[in-house]
Tab-separated table of C-alpha atoms in Angstrom:
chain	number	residue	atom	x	y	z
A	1	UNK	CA	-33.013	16.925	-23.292
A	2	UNK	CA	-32.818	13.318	-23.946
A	3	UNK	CA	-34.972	10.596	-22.386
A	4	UNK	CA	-33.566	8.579	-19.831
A	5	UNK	CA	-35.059	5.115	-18.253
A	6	UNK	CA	-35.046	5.273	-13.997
A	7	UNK	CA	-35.413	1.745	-12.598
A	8	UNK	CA	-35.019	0.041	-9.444
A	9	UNK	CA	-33.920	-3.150	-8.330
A	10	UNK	CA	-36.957	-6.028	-8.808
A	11	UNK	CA	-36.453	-9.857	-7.599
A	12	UNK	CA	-38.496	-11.453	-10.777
A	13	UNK	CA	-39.384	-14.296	-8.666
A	14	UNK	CA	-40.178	-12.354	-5.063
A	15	UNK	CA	-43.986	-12.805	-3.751
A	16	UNK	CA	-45.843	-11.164	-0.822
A	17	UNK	CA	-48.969	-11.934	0.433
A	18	UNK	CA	-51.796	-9.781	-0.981
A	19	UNK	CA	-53.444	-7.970	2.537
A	20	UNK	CA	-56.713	-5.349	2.077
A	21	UNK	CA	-55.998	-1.801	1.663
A	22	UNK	CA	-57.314	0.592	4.606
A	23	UNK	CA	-60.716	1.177	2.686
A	24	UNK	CA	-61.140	-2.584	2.919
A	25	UNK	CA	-60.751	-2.884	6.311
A	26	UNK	CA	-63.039	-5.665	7.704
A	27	UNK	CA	-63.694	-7.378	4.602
A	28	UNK	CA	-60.574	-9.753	5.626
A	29	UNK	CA	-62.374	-11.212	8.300
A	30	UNK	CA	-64.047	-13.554	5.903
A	31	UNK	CA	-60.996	-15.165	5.255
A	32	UNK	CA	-60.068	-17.998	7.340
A	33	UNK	CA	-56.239	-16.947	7.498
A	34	UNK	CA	-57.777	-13.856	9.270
A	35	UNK	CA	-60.013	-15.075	11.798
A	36	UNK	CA	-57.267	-16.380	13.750
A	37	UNK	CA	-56.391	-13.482	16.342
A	38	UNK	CA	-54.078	-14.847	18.954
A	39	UNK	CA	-50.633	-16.191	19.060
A	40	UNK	CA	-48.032	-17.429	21.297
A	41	UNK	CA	-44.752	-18.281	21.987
A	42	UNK	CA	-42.891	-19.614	24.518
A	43	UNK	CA	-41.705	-16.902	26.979
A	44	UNK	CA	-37.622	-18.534	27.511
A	45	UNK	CA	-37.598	-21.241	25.100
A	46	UNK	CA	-33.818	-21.782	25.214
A	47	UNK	CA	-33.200	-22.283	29.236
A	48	UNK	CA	-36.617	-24.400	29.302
A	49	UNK	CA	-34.073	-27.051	27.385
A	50	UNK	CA	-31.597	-25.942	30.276
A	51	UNK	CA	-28.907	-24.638	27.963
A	52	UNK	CA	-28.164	-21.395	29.380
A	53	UNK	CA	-28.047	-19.700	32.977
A	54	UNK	CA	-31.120	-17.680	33.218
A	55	UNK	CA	-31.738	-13.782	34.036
A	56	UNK	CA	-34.221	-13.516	36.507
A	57	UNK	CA	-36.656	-10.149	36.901
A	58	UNK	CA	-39.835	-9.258	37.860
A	59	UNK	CA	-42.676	-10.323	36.279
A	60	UNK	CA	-41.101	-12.025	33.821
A	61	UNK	CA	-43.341	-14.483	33.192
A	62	UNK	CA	-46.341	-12.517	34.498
A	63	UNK	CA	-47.815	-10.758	37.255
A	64	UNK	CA	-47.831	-14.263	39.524
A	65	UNK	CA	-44.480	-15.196	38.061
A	66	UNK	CA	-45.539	-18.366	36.426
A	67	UNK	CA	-44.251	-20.354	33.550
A	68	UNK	CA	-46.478	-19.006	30.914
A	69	UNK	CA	-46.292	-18.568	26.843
A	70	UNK	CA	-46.529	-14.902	25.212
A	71	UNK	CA	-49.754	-14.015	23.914
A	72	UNK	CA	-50.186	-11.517	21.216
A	73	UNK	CA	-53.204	-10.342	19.646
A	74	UNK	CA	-52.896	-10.556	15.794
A	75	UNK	CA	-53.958	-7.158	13.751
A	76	UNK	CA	-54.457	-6.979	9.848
A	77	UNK	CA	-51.720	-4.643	8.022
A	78	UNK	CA	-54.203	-2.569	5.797
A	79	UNK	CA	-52.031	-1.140	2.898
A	80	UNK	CA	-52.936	3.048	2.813
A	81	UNK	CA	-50.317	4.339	-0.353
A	82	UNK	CA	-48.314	2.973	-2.945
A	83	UNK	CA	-45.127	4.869	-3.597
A	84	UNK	CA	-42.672	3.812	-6.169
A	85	UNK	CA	-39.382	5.808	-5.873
A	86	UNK	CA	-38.530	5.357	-9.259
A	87	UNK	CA	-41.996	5.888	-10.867
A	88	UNK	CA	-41.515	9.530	-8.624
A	89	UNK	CA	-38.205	10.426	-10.085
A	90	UNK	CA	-39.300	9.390	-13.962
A	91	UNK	CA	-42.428	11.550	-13.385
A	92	UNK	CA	-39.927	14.102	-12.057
A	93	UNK	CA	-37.911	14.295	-14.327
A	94	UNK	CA	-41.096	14.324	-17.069
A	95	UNK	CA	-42.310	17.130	-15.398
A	96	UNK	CA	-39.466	19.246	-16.050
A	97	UNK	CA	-39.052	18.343	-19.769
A	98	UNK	CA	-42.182	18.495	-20.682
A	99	UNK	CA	-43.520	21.030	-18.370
A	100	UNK	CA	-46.626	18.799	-17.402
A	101	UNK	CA	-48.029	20.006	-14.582
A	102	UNK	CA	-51.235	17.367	-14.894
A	103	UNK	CA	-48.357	14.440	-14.231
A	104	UNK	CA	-50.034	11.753	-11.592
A	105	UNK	CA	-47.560	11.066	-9.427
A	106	UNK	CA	-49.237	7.655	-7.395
A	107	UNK	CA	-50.628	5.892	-10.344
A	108	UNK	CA	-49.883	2.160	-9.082
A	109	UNK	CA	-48.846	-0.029	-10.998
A	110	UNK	CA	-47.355	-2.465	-8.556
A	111	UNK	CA	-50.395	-3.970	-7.826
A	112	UNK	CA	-52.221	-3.934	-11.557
A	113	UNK	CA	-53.270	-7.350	-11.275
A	114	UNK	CA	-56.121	-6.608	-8.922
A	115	UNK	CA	-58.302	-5.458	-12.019
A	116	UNK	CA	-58.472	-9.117	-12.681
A	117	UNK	CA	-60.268	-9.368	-9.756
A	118	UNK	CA	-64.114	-9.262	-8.966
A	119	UNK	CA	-65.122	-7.299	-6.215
A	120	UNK	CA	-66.884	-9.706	-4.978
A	121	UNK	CA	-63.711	-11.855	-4.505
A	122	UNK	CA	-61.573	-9.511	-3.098
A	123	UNK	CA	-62.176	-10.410	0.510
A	124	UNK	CA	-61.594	-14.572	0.176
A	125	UNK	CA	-58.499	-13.524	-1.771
A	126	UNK	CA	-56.685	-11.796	0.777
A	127	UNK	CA	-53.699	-13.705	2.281
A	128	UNK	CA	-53.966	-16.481	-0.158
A	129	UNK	CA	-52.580	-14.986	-3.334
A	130	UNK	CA	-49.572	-12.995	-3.970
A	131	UNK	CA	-48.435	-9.782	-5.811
A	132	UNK	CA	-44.892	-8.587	-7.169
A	133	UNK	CA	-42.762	-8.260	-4.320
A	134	UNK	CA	-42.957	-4.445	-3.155
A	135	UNK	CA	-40.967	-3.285	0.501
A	136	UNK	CA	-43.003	-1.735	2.765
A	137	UNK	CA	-42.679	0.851	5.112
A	138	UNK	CA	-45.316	0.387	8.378
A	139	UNK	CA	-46.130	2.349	11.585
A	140	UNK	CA	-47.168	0.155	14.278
A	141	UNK	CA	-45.949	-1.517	17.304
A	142	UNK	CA	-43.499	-3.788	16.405
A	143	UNK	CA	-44.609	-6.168	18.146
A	144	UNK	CA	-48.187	-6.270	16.576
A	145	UNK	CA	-46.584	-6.209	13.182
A	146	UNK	CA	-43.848	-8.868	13.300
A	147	UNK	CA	-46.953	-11.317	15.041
A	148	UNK	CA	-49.373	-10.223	11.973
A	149	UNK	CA	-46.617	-10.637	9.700
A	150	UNK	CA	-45.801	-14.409	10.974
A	151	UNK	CA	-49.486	-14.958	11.197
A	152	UNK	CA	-51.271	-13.634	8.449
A	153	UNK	CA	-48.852	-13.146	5.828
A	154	UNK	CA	-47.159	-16.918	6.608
A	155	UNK	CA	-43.257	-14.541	6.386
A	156	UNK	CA	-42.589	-17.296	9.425
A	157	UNK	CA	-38.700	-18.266	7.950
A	158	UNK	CA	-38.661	-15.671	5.466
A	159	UNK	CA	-36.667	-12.859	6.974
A	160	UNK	CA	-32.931	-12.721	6.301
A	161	UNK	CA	-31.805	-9.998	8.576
A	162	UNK	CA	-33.703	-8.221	11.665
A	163	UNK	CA	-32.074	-4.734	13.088
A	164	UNK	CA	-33.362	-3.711	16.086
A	165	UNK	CA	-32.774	-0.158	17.681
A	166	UNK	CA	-34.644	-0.220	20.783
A	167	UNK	CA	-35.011	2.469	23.559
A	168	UNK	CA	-31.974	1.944	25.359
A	169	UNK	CA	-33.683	1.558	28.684
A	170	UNK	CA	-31.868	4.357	30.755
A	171	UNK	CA	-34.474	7.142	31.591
A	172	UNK	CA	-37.736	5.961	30.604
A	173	UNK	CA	-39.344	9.509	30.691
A	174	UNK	CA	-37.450	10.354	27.094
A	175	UNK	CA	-38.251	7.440	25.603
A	176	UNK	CA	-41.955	9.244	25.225
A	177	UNK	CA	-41.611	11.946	22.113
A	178	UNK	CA	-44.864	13.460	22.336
A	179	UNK	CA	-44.663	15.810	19.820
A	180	UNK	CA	-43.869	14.821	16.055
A	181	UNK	CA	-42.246	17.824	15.246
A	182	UNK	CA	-40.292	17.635	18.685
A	183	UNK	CA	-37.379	15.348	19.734
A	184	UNK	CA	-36.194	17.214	22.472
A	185	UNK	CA	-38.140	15.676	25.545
A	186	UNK	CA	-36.763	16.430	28.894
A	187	UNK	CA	-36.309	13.826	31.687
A	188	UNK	CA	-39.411	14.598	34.327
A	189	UNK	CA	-40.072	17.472	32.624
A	190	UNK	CA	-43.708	18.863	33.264
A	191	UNK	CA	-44.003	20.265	29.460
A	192	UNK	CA	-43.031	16.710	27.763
A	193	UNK	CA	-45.818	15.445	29.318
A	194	UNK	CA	-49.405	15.310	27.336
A	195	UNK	CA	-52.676	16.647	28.938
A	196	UNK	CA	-54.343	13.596	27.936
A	197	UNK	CA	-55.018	11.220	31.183
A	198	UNK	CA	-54.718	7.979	29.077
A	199	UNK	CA	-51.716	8.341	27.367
A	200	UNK	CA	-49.982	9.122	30.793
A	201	UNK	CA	-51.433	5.821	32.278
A	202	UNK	CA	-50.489	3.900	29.338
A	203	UNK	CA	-46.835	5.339	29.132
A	204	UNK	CA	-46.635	4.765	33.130
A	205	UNK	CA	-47.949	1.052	32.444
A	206	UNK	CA	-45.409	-0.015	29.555
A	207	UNK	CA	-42.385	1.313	31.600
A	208	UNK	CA	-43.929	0.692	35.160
A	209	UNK	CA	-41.285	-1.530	36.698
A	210	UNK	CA	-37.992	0.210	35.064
A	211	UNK	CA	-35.397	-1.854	33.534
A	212	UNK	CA	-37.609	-5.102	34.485
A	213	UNK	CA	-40.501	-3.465	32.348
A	214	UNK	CA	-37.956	-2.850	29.527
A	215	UNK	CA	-36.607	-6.391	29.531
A	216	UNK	CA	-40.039	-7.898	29.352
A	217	UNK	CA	-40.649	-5.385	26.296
A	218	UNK	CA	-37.007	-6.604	24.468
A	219	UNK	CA	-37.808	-9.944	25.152
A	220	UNK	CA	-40.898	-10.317	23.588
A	221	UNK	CA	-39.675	-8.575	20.550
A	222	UNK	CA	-36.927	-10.800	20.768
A	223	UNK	CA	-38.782	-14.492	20.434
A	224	UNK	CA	-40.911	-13.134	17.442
A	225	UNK	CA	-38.271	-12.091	16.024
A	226	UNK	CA	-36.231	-15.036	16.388
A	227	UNK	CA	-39.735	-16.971	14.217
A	228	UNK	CA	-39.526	-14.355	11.179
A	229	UNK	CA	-35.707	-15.337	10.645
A	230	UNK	CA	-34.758	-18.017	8.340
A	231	UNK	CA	-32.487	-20.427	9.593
A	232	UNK	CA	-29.287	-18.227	7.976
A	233	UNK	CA	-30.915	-15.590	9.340
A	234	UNK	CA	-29.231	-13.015	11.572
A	235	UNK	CA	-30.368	-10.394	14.521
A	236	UNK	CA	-28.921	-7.536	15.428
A	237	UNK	CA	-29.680	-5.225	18.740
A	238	UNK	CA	-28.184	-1.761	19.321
A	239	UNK	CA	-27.566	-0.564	22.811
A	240	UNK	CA	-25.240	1.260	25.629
A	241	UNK	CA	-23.293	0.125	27.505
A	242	UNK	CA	-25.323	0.613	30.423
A	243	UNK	CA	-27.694	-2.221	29.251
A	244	UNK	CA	-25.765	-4.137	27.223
A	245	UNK	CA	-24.859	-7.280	29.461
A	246	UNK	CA	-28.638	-7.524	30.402
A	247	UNK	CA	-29.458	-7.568	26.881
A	248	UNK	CA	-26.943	-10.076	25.826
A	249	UNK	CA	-28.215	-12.366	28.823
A	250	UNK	CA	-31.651	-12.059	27.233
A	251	UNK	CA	-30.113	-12.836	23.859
A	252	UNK	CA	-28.631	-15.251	24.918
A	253	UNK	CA	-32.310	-17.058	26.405
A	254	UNK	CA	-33.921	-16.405	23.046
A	255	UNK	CA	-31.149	-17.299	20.746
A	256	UNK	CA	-28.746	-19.710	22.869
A	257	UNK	CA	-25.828	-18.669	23.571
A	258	UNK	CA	-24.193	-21.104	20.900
A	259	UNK	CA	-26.026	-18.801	18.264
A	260	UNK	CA	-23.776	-15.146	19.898
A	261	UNK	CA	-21.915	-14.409	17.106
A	262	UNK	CA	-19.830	-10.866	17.861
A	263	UNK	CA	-20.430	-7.867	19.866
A	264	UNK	CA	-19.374	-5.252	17.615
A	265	UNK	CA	-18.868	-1.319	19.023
A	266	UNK	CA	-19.044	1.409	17.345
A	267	UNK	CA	-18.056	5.172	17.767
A	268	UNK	CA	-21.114	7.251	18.961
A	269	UNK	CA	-19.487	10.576	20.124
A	270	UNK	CA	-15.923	12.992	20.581
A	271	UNK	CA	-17.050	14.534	23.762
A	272	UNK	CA	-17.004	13.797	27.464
A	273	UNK	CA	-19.692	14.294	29.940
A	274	UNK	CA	-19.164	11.336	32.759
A	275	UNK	CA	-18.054	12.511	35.874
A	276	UNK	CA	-14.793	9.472	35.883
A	277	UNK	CA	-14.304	7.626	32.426
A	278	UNK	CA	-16.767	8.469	30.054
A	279	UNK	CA	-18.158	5.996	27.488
A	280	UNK	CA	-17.495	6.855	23.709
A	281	UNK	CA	-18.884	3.573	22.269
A	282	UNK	CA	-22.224	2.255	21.800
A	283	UNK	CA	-22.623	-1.655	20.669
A	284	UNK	CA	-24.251	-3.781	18.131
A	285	UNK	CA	-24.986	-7.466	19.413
A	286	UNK	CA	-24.926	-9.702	16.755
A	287	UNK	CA	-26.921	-13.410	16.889
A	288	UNK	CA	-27.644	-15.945	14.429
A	289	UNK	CA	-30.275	-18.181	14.346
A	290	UNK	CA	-28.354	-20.835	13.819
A	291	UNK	CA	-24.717	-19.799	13.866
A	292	UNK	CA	-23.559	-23.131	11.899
A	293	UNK	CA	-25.576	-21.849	8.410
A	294	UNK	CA	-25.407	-18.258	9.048
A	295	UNK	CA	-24.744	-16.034	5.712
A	296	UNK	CA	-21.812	-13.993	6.178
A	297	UNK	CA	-19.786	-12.385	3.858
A	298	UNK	CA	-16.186	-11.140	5.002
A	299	UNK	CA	-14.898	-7.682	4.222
A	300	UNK	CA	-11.606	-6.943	3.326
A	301	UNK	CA	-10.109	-3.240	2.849
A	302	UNK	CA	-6.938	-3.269	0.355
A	303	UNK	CA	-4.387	-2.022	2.805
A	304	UNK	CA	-2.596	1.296	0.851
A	305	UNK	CA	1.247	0.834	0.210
A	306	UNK	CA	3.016	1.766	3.627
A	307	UNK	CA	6.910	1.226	3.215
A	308	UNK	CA	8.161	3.309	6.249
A	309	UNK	CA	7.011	0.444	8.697
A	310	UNK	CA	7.648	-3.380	8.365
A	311	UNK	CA	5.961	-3.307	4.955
A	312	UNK	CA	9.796	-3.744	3.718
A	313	UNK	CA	9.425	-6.725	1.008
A	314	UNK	CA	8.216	-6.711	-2.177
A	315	UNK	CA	7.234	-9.653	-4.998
A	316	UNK	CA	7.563	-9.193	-8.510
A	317	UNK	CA	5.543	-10.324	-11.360
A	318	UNK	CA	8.760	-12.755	-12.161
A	319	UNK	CA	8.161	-14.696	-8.126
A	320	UNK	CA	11.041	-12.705	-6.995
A	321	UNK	CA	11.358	-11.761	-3.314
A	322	UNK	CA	13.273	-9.071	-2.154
A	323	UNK	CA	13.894	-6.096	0.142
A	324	UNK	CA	12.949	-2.465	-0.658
A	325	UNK	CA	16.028	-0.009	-1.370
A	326	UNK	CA	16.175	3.132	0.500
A	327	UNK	CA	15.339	5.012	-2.773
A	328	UNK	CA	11.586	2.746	-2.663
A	329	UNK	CA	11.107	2.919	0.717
A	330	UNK	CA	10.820	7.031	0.603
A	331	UNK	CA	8.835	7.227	-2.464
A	332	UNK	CA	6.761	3.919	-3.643
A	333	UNK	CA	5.674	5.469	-6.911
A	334	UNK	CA	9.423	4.344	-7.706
A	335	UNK	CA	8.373	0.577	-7.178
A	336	UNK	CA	8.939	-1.956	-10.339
A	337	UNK	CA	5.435	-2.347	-12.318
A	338	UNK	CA	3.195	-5.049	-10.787
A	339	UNK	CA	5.281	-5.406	-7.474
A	340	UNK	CA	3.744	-6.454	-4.298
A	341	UNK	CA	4.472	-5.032	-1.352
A	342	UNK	CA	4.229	-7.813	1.866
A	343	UNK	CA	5.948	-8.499	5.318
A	344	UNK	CA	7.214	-11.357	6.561
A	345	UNK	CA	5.410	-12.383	9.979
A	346	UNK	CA	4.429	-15.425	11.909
A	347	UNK	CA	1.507	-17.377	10.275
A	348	UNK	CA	0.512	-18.726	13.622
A	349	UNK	CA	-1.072	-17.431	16.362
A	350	UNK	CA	0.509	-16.577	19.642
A	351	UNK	CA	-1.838	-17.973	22.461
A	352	UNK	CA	-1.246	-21.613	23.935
A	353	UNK	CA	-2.917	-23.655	25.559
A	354	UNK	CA	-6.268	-23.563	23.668
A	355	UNK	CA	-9.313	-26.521	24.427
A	356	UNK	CA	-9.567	-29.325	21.780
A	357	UNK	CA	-12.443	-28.044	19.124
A	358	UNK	CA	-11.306	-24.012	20.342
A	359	UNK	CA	-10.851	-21.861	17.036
A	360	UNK	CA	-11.458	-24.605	14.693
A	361	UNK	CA	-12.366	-22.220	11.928
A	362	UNK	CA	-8.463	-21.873	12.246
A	363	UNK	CA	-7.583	-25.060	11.906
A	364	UNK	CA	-7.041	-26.213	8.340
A	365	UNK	CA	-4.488	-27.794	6.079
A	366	UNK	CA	-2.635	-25.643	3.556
A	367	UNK	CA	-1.470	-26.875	0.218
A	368	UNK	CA	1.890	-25.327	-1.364
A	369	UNK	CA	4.061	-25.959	-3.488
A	370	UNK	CA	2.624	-29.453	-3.009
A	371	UNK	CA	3.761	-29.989	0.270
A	372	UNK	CA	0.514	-29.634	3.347
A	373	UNK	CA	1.253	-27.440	6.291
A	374	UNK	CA	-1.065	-27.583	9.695
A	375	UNK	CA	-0.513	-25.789	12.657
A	376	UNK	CA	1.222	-27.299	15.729
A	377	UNK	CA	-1.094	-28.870	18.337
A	378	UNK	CA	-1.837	-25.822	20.611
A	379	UNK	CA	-1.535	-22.783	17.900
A	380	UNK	CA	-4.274	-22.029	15.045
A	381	UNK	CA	-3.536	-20.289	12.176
A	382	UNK	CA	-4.129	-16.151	12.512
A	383	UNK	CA	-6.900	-16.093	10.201
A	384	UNK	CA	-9.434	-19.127	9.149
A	385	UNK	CA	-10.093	-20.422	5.595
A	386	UNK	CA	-11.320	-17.411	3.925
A	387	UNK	CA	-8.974	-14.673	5.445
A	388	UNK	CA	-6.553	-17.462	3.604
A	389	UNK	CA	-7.974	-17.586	0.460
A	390	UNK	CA	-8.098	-13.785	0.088
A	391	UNK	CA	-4.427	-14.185	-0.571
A	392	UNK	CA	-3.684	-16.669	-2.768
């Protein structure tokens, strides 16, 4: 059996913040990037500039209602294991070929460099140096960990891309799995619930107002979120459609609605179980932080050869147009070498009437055969500069 070399993709140049591990916990404290352990944000920082219209529910800025910033106390990340998946699989794969059953499996190596350091130094050099870049996997409330992310690990404008899949804020009683090994929790149902007093209060507490509870919960997800994205960043939120026009107008607070980029839906089941029109589709809401930089790259599917609709011309490698015979029509393996099958169609859009600045990314000259074509004065173009480019 020969040897083979597993490896894993590794950004040469990617830092992260060096934090404690969980048998150092405390010894951060004496650094002064850990002492701090509040932060806040403003609760609606987009309508306080008077952008937007403004979704009003209870207690949304507080038990008395007032205008008021989010606080958020600010916990250490304490690292517990190092796992690297391709150190497992080489080990693995050892293992078998050399029948080594003394193989360590969680020797790190990602973080080797801390043998340079004395113990004695170990707590004044958390959160100021950095190790090889190493992704992380962390239990925690998210909104504990995004705030101790920002504020101890300084990842404020780091993030590219956030996706959020949030409790979808229908029946509050199943968003409570009590059991690991259990994902089937009943609405109301006696035997979901724990025997521990606490954890009922502090389930009943989070999700004590309903869907004005759950807001307040998106919402402040939603502004530290919106501080961990760079400014290309994007955001994305998956919900129902139950939800999903309270959760865009809270987007919409957090983000401005300048930054809404698409609401995409997506397939979720065959079946129907609504009593009128049931819902098949649940959505993806898609923000930028700042929609004129966002990083986006376009996807494009190679449409397959389909002569027996108004695919009916094709180009060949000589710039000659013509029509498809009946013989290439029924079978296209019969087409010349190198021919390109195309329809003719209207390169302009059909709507009128469109505002001045409406679709601009539509709105572009085109260059050929030297001569510049624009679109008339209410049309744009049916795709914008890229979709164009793809062709040429």
């Amino acid at each position: 059996m020969t040897d083979k070399k597993i490896d894993s993709l590794k950004h040469a140049n990617a830092r992260r913040t060096r934090i404690p591990s969980q048998e150092e916990a405390g010894c951060e404290q004496e650094s002064p990037e850990a002492r701090q352990t509040e932060a806040n944000w403003p609760l609606n920082p987009v309508t306080q500039r008077g952008q937007d219209p403004e979704l009003y529910w209870l207690e949304k800025y507080g038990a008395a209602d007032r205008d008021e910033n989010l606080e958020v106390d600010i916990r250490s990340l304490y690292r517990t294991e190092h796992i690297a998946p391709e150190k497992l699989i080489q080990r693995l794969y050892t293992l078998r070929r050399e029948a080594d059953h003394q193989a360590d499996f969680f020797v790190d190596e990602l973080f080797a460099n801390y043998k340079d350091i004395d113990e004695l130094d170990k707590p004044q050099s958390y959160y100021k140096h950095a190790d090889r870049w190493a992704n992380r996997l962390i239990q925690g409330d998210s909104l504990m960990v995004m705030a101790s992310l920002l504020e101890r690990e300084g990842m404020k404008g780091q993030v590219q891309m956030i996706y959020i899949d949030p409790p979808y804020g229908i029946k509050y009683n199943s968003n409570w799995q009590i059991r690991l090994n259990d994902r089937n929790v009943k609405d109301g149902d006696d035997a979901s619930l724990s025997g521990e007093p606490e954890v009922i209060k502090a389930f009943r507490d989070t999700w004590e107002l309903g869907i004005h509870s759950y807001l307040s919960y998106l919402r402040d997800r939603l502004l530290v979120a919106k501080a961990l994205l760079t400014e290309s960043g994007s955001c994305f939120v998956q919900i129902s459609d139950e939800n999903v026009h309270l959760v865009r107008c809270v987007m919409d607070e957090v983000f401005g609605s300048e930054n809404f980029v698409a609401l995409i839906p997506f397939v979720k089941t065959t079946g129907s179980t609504e009593d009128y029109l049931s819902s098949v589709c649940d959505y993806l809401l898609f923000y930028a932080k700042k929609r004129s930089v966002l990083k986006f790259r376009q996807l494009f599917f190679e449409r397959k050869t389909d002569t027996s609709g108004p695919y009916s011309m094709i180009e060949l490698p000589s710039g000659e147009r013509r029509r498809m015979n009946a013989e290439e029509r029924q079978n296209p393996e019969v087409l010349p070498e190198g021919a390109r099958v195309f329809r003719i169609d209207n390169l302009q859009s059909q709507s009128v009437g469109r505002q001045k600045g409406e679709g601009a990314a539509c709105w572009f000259p085109v260059e050929f055969n030297g001569k510049t074509y624009r679109p008339n004065e209410k049309n744009r173009w049916k795709t914008n500069l890229v979709g164009c480019k793809s062709y040429f």
